[in-house]
PDB file of C-alpha atoms in Angstrom:
ATOM      1  CA  MET A 131     -24.558 -19.862 -12.787  1.00  0.00           C
ATOM      2  CA  SER A 132     -26.419 -19.144  -9.296  1.00  0.00           C
ATOM      3  CA  GLU A 133     -30.166 -18.268  -9.758  1.00  0.00           C
ATOM      4  CA  VAL A 134     -31.415 -14.759  -8.688  1.00  0.00           C
ATOM      5  CA  PRO A 135     -33.744 -15.360  -5.387  1.00  0.00           C
ATOM      6  CA  ALA A 136     -37.062 -14.458  -5.624  1.00  0.00           C
ATOM      7  CA  ARG A 137     -37.500 -11.723  -3.292  1.00  0.00           C
ATOM      8  CA  LEU A 138     -33.761 -10.021  -1.278  1.00  0.00           C
ATOM      9  CA  PRO A 139     -33.163 -11.560   2.206  1.00  0.00           C
ATOM     10  CA  MET A 140     -34.366  -9.262   4.417  1.00  0.00           C
ATOM     11  CA  GLU A 141     -31.018  -9.133   6.495  1.00  0.00           C
ATOM     12  CA  TRP A 142     -28.741  -8.027   3.359  1.00  0.00           C
ATOM     13  CA  ILE A 143     -31.046  -5.119   3.545  1.00  0.00           C
ATOM     14  CA  ALA A 144     -31.306  -4.095   7.411  1.00  0.00           C
ATOM     15  CA  ALA A 145     -27.876  -5.096   7.972  1.00  0.00           C
ATOM     16  CA  SER A 146     -27.415  -2.364   4.744  1.00  0.00           C
ATOM     17  CA  LEU A 147     -30.053   0.183   6.402  1.00  0.00           C
ATOM     18  CA  LYS A 148     -28.126  -0.112   9.878  1.00  0.00           C
ATOM     19  CA  ARG A 149     -25.096   0.426   8.995  1.00  0.00           C
ATOM     20  CA  GLU A 150     -25.932   3.552   6.092  1.00  0.00           C
ATOM     21  CA  ARG A 151     -27.740   5.174   8.825  1.00  0.00           C
ATOM     22  CA  THR A 152     -25.144   5.397  11.661  1.00  0.00           C
ATOM     23  CA  ARG A 153     -23.145   6.300   9.052  1.00  0.00           C
ATOM     24  CA  ALA A 154     -24.599   9.115   8.530  1.00  0.00           C
ATOM     25  CA  GLY A 155     -25.161   9.555  11.781  1.00  0.00           C
ATOM     26  CA  LEU A 156     -29.333   9.504  11.493  1.00  0.00           C
ATOM     27  CA  SER A 157     -31.883   8.776  14.181  1.00  0.00           C
ATOM     28  CA  LEU A 158     -34.416   6.335  13.057  1.00  0.00           C
ATOM     29  CA  SER A 159     -37.067   9.241  13.401  1.00  0.00           C
ATOM     30  CA  GLU A 160     -34.567  11.402  11.160  1.00  0.00           C
ATOM     31  CA  LEU A 161     -34.633   9.068   8.363  1.00  0.00           C
ATOM     32  CA  ALA A 162     -38.491   7.782   8.250  1.00  0.00           C
ATOM     33  CA  LYS A 163     -39.208  11.406   8.021  1.00  0.00           C
ATOM     34  CA  ARG A 164     -36.721  12.088   5.430  1.00  0.00           C
ATOM     35  CA  ALA A 165     -37.732   8.953   3.724  1.00  0.00           C
ATOM     36  CA  GLY A 166     -41.794   9.913   4.146  1.00  0.00           C
ATOM     37  CA  ILE A 167     -42.460   7.034   5.476  1.00  0.00           C
ATOM     38  CA  ALA A 168     -43.396   6.009   9.275  1.00  0.00           C
ATOM     39  CA  LYS A 169     -40.743   5.059  11.946  1.00  0.00           C
ATOM     40  CA  SER A 170     -42.073   2.255  12.511  1.00  0.00           C
ATOM     41  CA  THR A 171     -41.489   0.536   8.564  1.00  0.00           C
ATOM     42  CA  LEU A 172     -38.284   1.977   9.195  1.00  0.00           C
ATOM     43  CA  SER A 173     -38.517  -0.259  12.215  1.00  0.00           C
ATOM     44  CA  GLN A 174     -39.126  -3.489  10.928  1.00  0.00           C
ATOM     45  CA  LEU A 175     -37.062  -2.878   8.165  1.00  0.00           C
ATOM     46  CA  GLU A 176     -33.730  -2.457  10.482  1.00  0.00           C
ATOM     47  CA  ALA A 177     -35.163  -5.644  12.203  1.00  0.00           C
ATOM     48  CA  ALA A 178     -35.431  -7.381   8.891  1.00  0.00           C
ATOM     49  CA  SER A 179     -39.371  -8.035   9.264  1.00  0.00           C
ATOM     50  CA  GLY A 180     -41.945  -6.871   6.364  1.00  0.00           C
ATOM     51  CA  ASN A 181     -41.655  -7.155   2.788  1.00  0.00           C
ATOM     52  CA  PRO A 182     -39.755  -3.186   1.718  1.00  0.00           C
ATOM     53  CA  SER A 183     -41.215  -1.565  -2.007  1.00  0.00           C
ATOM     54  CA  VAL A 184     -38.370  -1.141  -4.162  1.00  0.00           C
ATOM     55  CA  GLU A 185     -40.471   2.707  -3.809  1.00  0.00           C
ATOM     56  CA  THR A 186     -39.707   1.909  -0.034  1.00  0.00           C
ATOM     57  CA  ILE A 187     -36.207   1.156  -0.389  1.00  0.00           C
ATOM     58  CA  TRP A 188     -35.849   3.732  -3.293  1.00  0.00           C
ATOM     59  CA  ALA A 189     -36.612   6.245  -0.817  1.00  0.00           C
ATOM     60  CA  LEU A 190     -34.345   5.418   1.739  1.00  0.00           C
ATOM     61  CA  GLY A 191     -31.011   5.115  -0.505  1.00  0.00           C
ATOM     62  CA  VAL A 192     -32.219   8.468  -1.691  1.00  0.00           C
ATOM     63  CA  ALA A 193     -32.857  10.189   1.839  1.00  0.00           C
ATOM     64  CA  LEU A 194     -29.074   8.369   3.262  1.00  0.00           C
ATOM     65  CA  GLY A 195     -27.681   9.755   0.352  1.00  0.00           C
ATOM     66  CA  VAL A 196     -26.554   6.175  -1.588  1.00  0.00           C
ATOM     67  CA  PRO A 197     -28.011   4.516  -4.656  1.00  0.00           C
ATOM     68  CA  PHE A 198     -29.759   1.621  -4.398  1.00  0.00           C
ATOM     69  CA  SER A 199     -27.610  -0.680  -5.230  1.00  0.00           C
ATOM     70  CA  VAL A 200     -25.538   0.342  -1.401  1.00  0.00           C
ATOM     71  CA  LEU A 201     -28.727  -0.946   0.317  1.00  0.00           C
ATOM     72  CA  VAL A 202     -29.342  -4.224  -1.610  1.00  0.00           C
ATOM     73  CA  GLU A 203     -26.460  -5.934  -2.633  1.00  0.00           C
ATOM     74  CA  GLN A 204     -25.191  -8.362  -0.661  1.00  0.00           C
ATOM     75  CA  PRO A 205     -22.877  -7.782   2.337  1.00  0.00           C
ATOM     76  CA  THR A 206     -19.567  -8.384   2.016  1.00  0.00           C
ATOM     77  CA  PRO A 207     -18.133 -10.719   4.901  1.00  0.00           C
ATOM     78  CA  SER A 208     -14.945  -8.729   6.526  1.00  0.00           C
ATOM     79  CA  VAL A 209     -12.800 -11.172   5.171  1.00  0.00           C
ATOM     80  CA  GLN A 210     -13.055 -12.978   1.926  1.00  0.00           C
ATOM     81  CA  VAL A 211     -10.639 -15.312   0.522  1.00  0.00           C
ATOM     82  CA  ILE A 212     -11.440 -16.957  -3.249  1.00  0.00           C
ATOM     83  CA  ARG A 213      -8.995 -19.676  -3.864  1.00  0.00           C
ATOM     84  CA  VAL A 214      -6.839 -19.773  -7.382  1.00  0.00           C
ATOM     85  CA  GLY A 215      -9.483 -20.843 -10.126  1.00  0.00           C
ATOM     86  CA  GLN A 216     -12.729 -20.179  -7.478  1.00  0.00           C
ATOM     87  CA  GLY A 217     -12.815 -16.643  -9.212  1.00  0.00           C
ATOM     88  CA  PRO A 218     -15.620 -15.083 -11.367  1.00  0.00           C
ATOM     89  CA  ALA A 219     -13.078 -15.937 -14.727  1.00  0.00           C
ATOM     90  CA  VAL A 220     -13.748 -14.427 -18.456  1.00  0.00           C
ATOM     91  CA  ALA A 221     -12.096 -16.410 -21.644  1.00  0.00           C
ATOM     92  CA  SER A 222     -10.768 -14.540 -24.212  1.00  0.00           C
ATOM     93  CA  GLU A 223     -11.289 -14.953 -28.066  1.00  0.00           C
ATOM     94  CA  GLN A 224      -8.738 -14.297 -29.069  1.00  0.00           C
ATOM     95  CA  ALA A 225      -5.603 -15.528 -26.925  1.00  0.00           C
ATOM     96  CA  THR A 226      -5.608 -18.106 -24.790  1.00  0.00           C
ATOM     97  CA  PHE A 227      -6.118 -15.874 -21.933  1.00  0.00           C
ATOM     98  CA  VAL A 228      -8.508 -15.237 -18.303  1.00  0.00           C
ATOM     99  CA  GLY A 229      -9.077 -12.871 -16.787  1.00  0.00           C
ATOM    100  CA  THR A 230     -10.827 -13.245 -13.187  1.00  0.00           C
ATOM    101  CA  LEU A 231     -11.634 -10.108 -11.008  1.00  0.00           C
ATOM    102  CA  LEU A 232     -10.844 -10.364  -7.727  1.00  0.00           C
ATOM    103  CA  SER A 233     -11.875  -7.003  -6.377  1.00  0.00           C
ATOM    104  CA  ALA A 234     -13.449  -3.622  -7.570  1.00  0.00           C
ATOM    105  CA  SER A 235     -11.939  -0.496  -7.046  1.00  0.00           C
ATOM    106  CA  PRO A 236     -15.121   1.678  -5.059  1.00  0.00           C
ATOM    107  CA  PRO A 237     -14.685   5.127  -6.123  1.00  0.00           C
ATOM    108  CA  GLY A 238     -12.195   7.367  -5.255  1.00  0.00           C
ATOM    109  CA  ALA A 239     -10.369   5.177  -4.085  1.00  0.00           C
ATOM    110  CA  ARG A 240      -6.118   4.948  -4.055  1.00  0.00           C
ATOM    111  CA  ARG A 241      -4.478   1.822  -4.484  1.00  0.00           C
ATOM    112  CA  ASP A 242      -0.683   0.948  -3.421  1.00  0.00           C
ATOM    113  CA  ILE A 243       0.674  -1.984  -5.014  1.00  0.00           C
ATOM    114  CA  TYR A 244       3.448  -3.885  -2.888  1.00  0.00           C
ATOM    115  CA  GLN A 245       5.614  -7.445  -3.999  1.00  0.00           C
ATOM    116  CA  VAL A 246       6.463  -8.776  -1.077  1.00  0.00           C
ATOM    117  CA  ARG A 247       9.291 -11.649  -0.394  1.00  0.00           C
ATOM    118  CA  ALA A 248       9.009 -13.564   2.904  1.00  0.00           C
ATOM    119  CA  GLU A 249      10.312 -16.667   4.827  1.00  0.00           C
ATOM    120  CA  PRO A 250       9.051 -18.796   7.527  1.00  0.00           C
ATOM    121  CA  GLY A 251      10.288 -17.995  11.534  1.00  0.00           C
ATOM    122  CA  SER A 252       8.659 -14.815  12.203  1.00  0.00           C
ATOM    123  CA  ALA A 253       4.847 -13.084  11.699  1.00  0.00           C
ATOM    124  CA  ARG A 254       5.203  -9.246  10.346  1.00  0.00           C
ATOM    125  CA  VAL A 255       2.149  -7.998  12.908  1.00  0.00           C
ATOM    126  CA  ALA A 256       0.292  -4.441  11.345  1.00  0.00           C
ATOM    127  CA  GLU A 257      -1.018  -1.613  13.359  1.00  0.00           C
ATOM    128  CA  PRO A 258      -4.059  -0.747  12.144  1.00  0.00           C
ATOM    129  CA  HIS A 259      -3.786   2.322   9.168  1.00  0.00           C
ATOM    130  CA  ILE A 260      -5.789   4.748   8.513  1.00  0.00           C
ATOM    131  CA  PRO A 261      -9.558   4.460   9.104  1.00  0.00           C
ATOM    132  CA  GLY A 262     -11.293   3.168   5.783  1.00  0.00           C
ATOM    133  CA  THR A 263      -7.532   1.040   4.419  1.00  0.00           C
ATOM    134  CA  VAL A 264      -8.792  -2.514   3.155  1.00  0.00           C
ATOM    135  CA  GLU A 265      -5.856  -4.834   2.397  1.00  0.00           C
ATOM    136  CA  HIS A 266      -6.426  -7.605  -0.874  1.00  0.00           C
ATOM    137  CA  LEU A 267      -3.545 -10.327  -0.953  1.00  0.00           C
ATOM    138  CA  ILE A 268      -2.667 -12.352  -3.856  1.00  0.00           C
ATOM    139  CA  VAL A 269       0.052 -15.783  -3.133  1.00  0.00           C
ATOM    140  CA  GLY A 270       2.751 -15.834  -6.012  1.00  0.00           C
ATOM    141  CA  THR A 271       4.525 -18.720  -4.086  1.00  0.00           C
ATOM    142  CA  GLY A 272       5.298 -20.683  -1.135  1.00  0.00           C
ATOM    143  CA  ARG A 273       2.359 -19.805   1.721  1.00  0.00           C
ATOM    144  CA  VAL A 274       0.892 -17.311   3.841  1.00  0.00           C
ATOM    145  CA  LYS A 275      -0.831 -16.534   6.878  1.00  0.00           C
ATOM    146  CA  ALA A 276      -2.036 -13.468   6.561  1.00  0.00           C
ATOM    147  CA  GLY A 277      -5.502 -11.430   8.156  1.00  0.00           C
ATOM    148  CA  PRO A 278      -6.675  -9.814  11.180  1.00  0.00           C
ATOM    149  CA  ALA A 279      -5.644 -10.580  15.084  1.00  0.00           C
ATOM    150  CA  GLY A 280      -8.480 -13.661  14.768  1.00  0.00           C
ATOM    151  CA  GLU A 281      -9.519 -13.910  11.484  1.00  0.00           C
ATOM    152  CA  GLU A 282      -6.883 -15.250  10.066  1.00  0.00           C
ATOM    153  CA  ALA A 283      -6.354 -17.170   6.743  1.00  0.00           C
ATOM    154  CA  GLU A 284      -3.559 -19.289   5.648  1.00  0.00           C
ATOM    155  CA  LEU A 285      -3.266 -18.996   1.803  1.00  0.00           C
ATOM    156  CA  ASN A 286      -1.894 -21.241  -0.885  1.00  0.00           C
ATOM    157  CA  PRO A 287      -0.172 -20.253  -4.412  1.00  0.00           C
ATOM    158  CA  GLY A 288      -3.288 -18.507  -6.717  1.00  0.00           C
ATOM    159  CA  ASP A 289      -5.382 -17.172  -3.604  1.00  0.00           C
ATOM    160  CA  TYR A 290      -7.012 -14.441  -3.003  1.00  0.00           C
ATOM    161  CA  MET A 291      -7.732 -12.854   0.050  1.00  0.00           C
ATOM    162  CA  THR A 292      -8.988  -9.315   0.808  1.00  0.00           C
ATOM    163  CA  TYR A 293      -9.556  -7.824   5.116  1.00  0.00           C
ATOM    164  CA  ARG A 294      -9.567  -4.270   6.875  1.00  0.00           C
ATOM    165  CA  GLY A 295      -6.651  -3.085   7.444  1.00  0.00           C
ATOM    166  CA  ASP A 296      -7.096  -0.012   9.631  1.00  0.00           C
ATOM    167  CA  VAL A 297      -7.205  -3.305  11.778  1.00  0.00           C
ATOM    168  CA  ALA A 298      -4.016  -5.293  13.286  1.00  0.00           C
ATOM    169  CA  HIS A 299      -3.291  -7.895  11.376  1.00  0.00           C
ATOM    170  CA  SER A 300      -0.548  -9.564  10.155  1.00  0.00           C
ATOM    171  CA  TYR A 301       1.528 -11.378   7.237  1.00  0.00           C
ATOM    172  CA  GLU A 302       2.913 -14.902   8.560  1.00  0.00           C
ATOM    173  CA  ALA A 303       5.318 -17.045   5.543  1.00  0.00           C
ATOM    174  CA  LEU A 304       4.405 -20.065   5.783  1.00  0.00           C
ATOM    175  CA  ALA A 305       6.959 -21.953   3.684  1.00  0.00           C
ATOM    176  CA  PRO A 306      10.335 -20.473   2.461  1.00  0.00           C
ATOM    177  CA  GLY A 307      10.914 -18.081  -0.632  1.00  0.00           C
ATOM    178  CA  THR A 308       7.306 -16.922   0.092  1.00  0.00           C
ATOM    179  CA  THR A 309       6.044 -14.143  -2.228  1.00  0.00           C
ATOM    180  CA  PHE A 310       2.781 -12.532  -2.283  1.00  0.00           C
ATOM    181  CA  VAL A 311       1.130  -8.863  -3.748  1.00  0.00           C
ATOM    182  CA  LEU A 312      -0.167  -7.073  -1.534  1.00  0.00           C
ATOM    183  CA  VAL A 313      -2.685  -4.162  -2.404  1.00  0.00           C
ATOM    184  CA  MET A 314      -3.561  -1.103   0.060  1.00  0.00           C
ATOM    185  CA  GLN A 315      -6.696   0.304  -1.263  1.00  0.00           C
ATOM    186  CA  HIS A 316      -7.621   4.027   0.891  1.00  0.00           C
ATOM    187  CA  THR A 317     -10.510   5.167   0.617  1.00  0.00           C
TER     188      THR A 317
END
């Protein structure tokens, strides 16, 4: 079990603040005014300096219309790979059964699930899907090279990967009889 840091890394808060302020279309001045904090304080927070209190972060969350957790959670990388056996697993007391959470569905999301069979020879290049699309891929058999252009990863049976589907991406079988499950999440 990993230890909880005594203080959250300021880089997490800074990145979240910038992302959410940009998403909301607010200037530094406007967000500071709505949150009731000094513009210089907000500027320092977005520069990953300072030591914000719970109250300051809470006020910023309210002003941005997002939960507190959105501003303090660890940022997720644009591409995430979970190797087989490395995800957070919970065993059953009643049966030989272990469930591994690979991805929780965000509120309001729609998911389409595909089973894919592929053979080596050429990559399937996909154009960007609608904005906000995220793809989840779990390899069943064979080997797959997949992901956004320039960020592809090679996956083996049981490996899981997630990445933005609203950018150009590809899938390529690296072994005969390759199968994988593809989940397209639209928000």
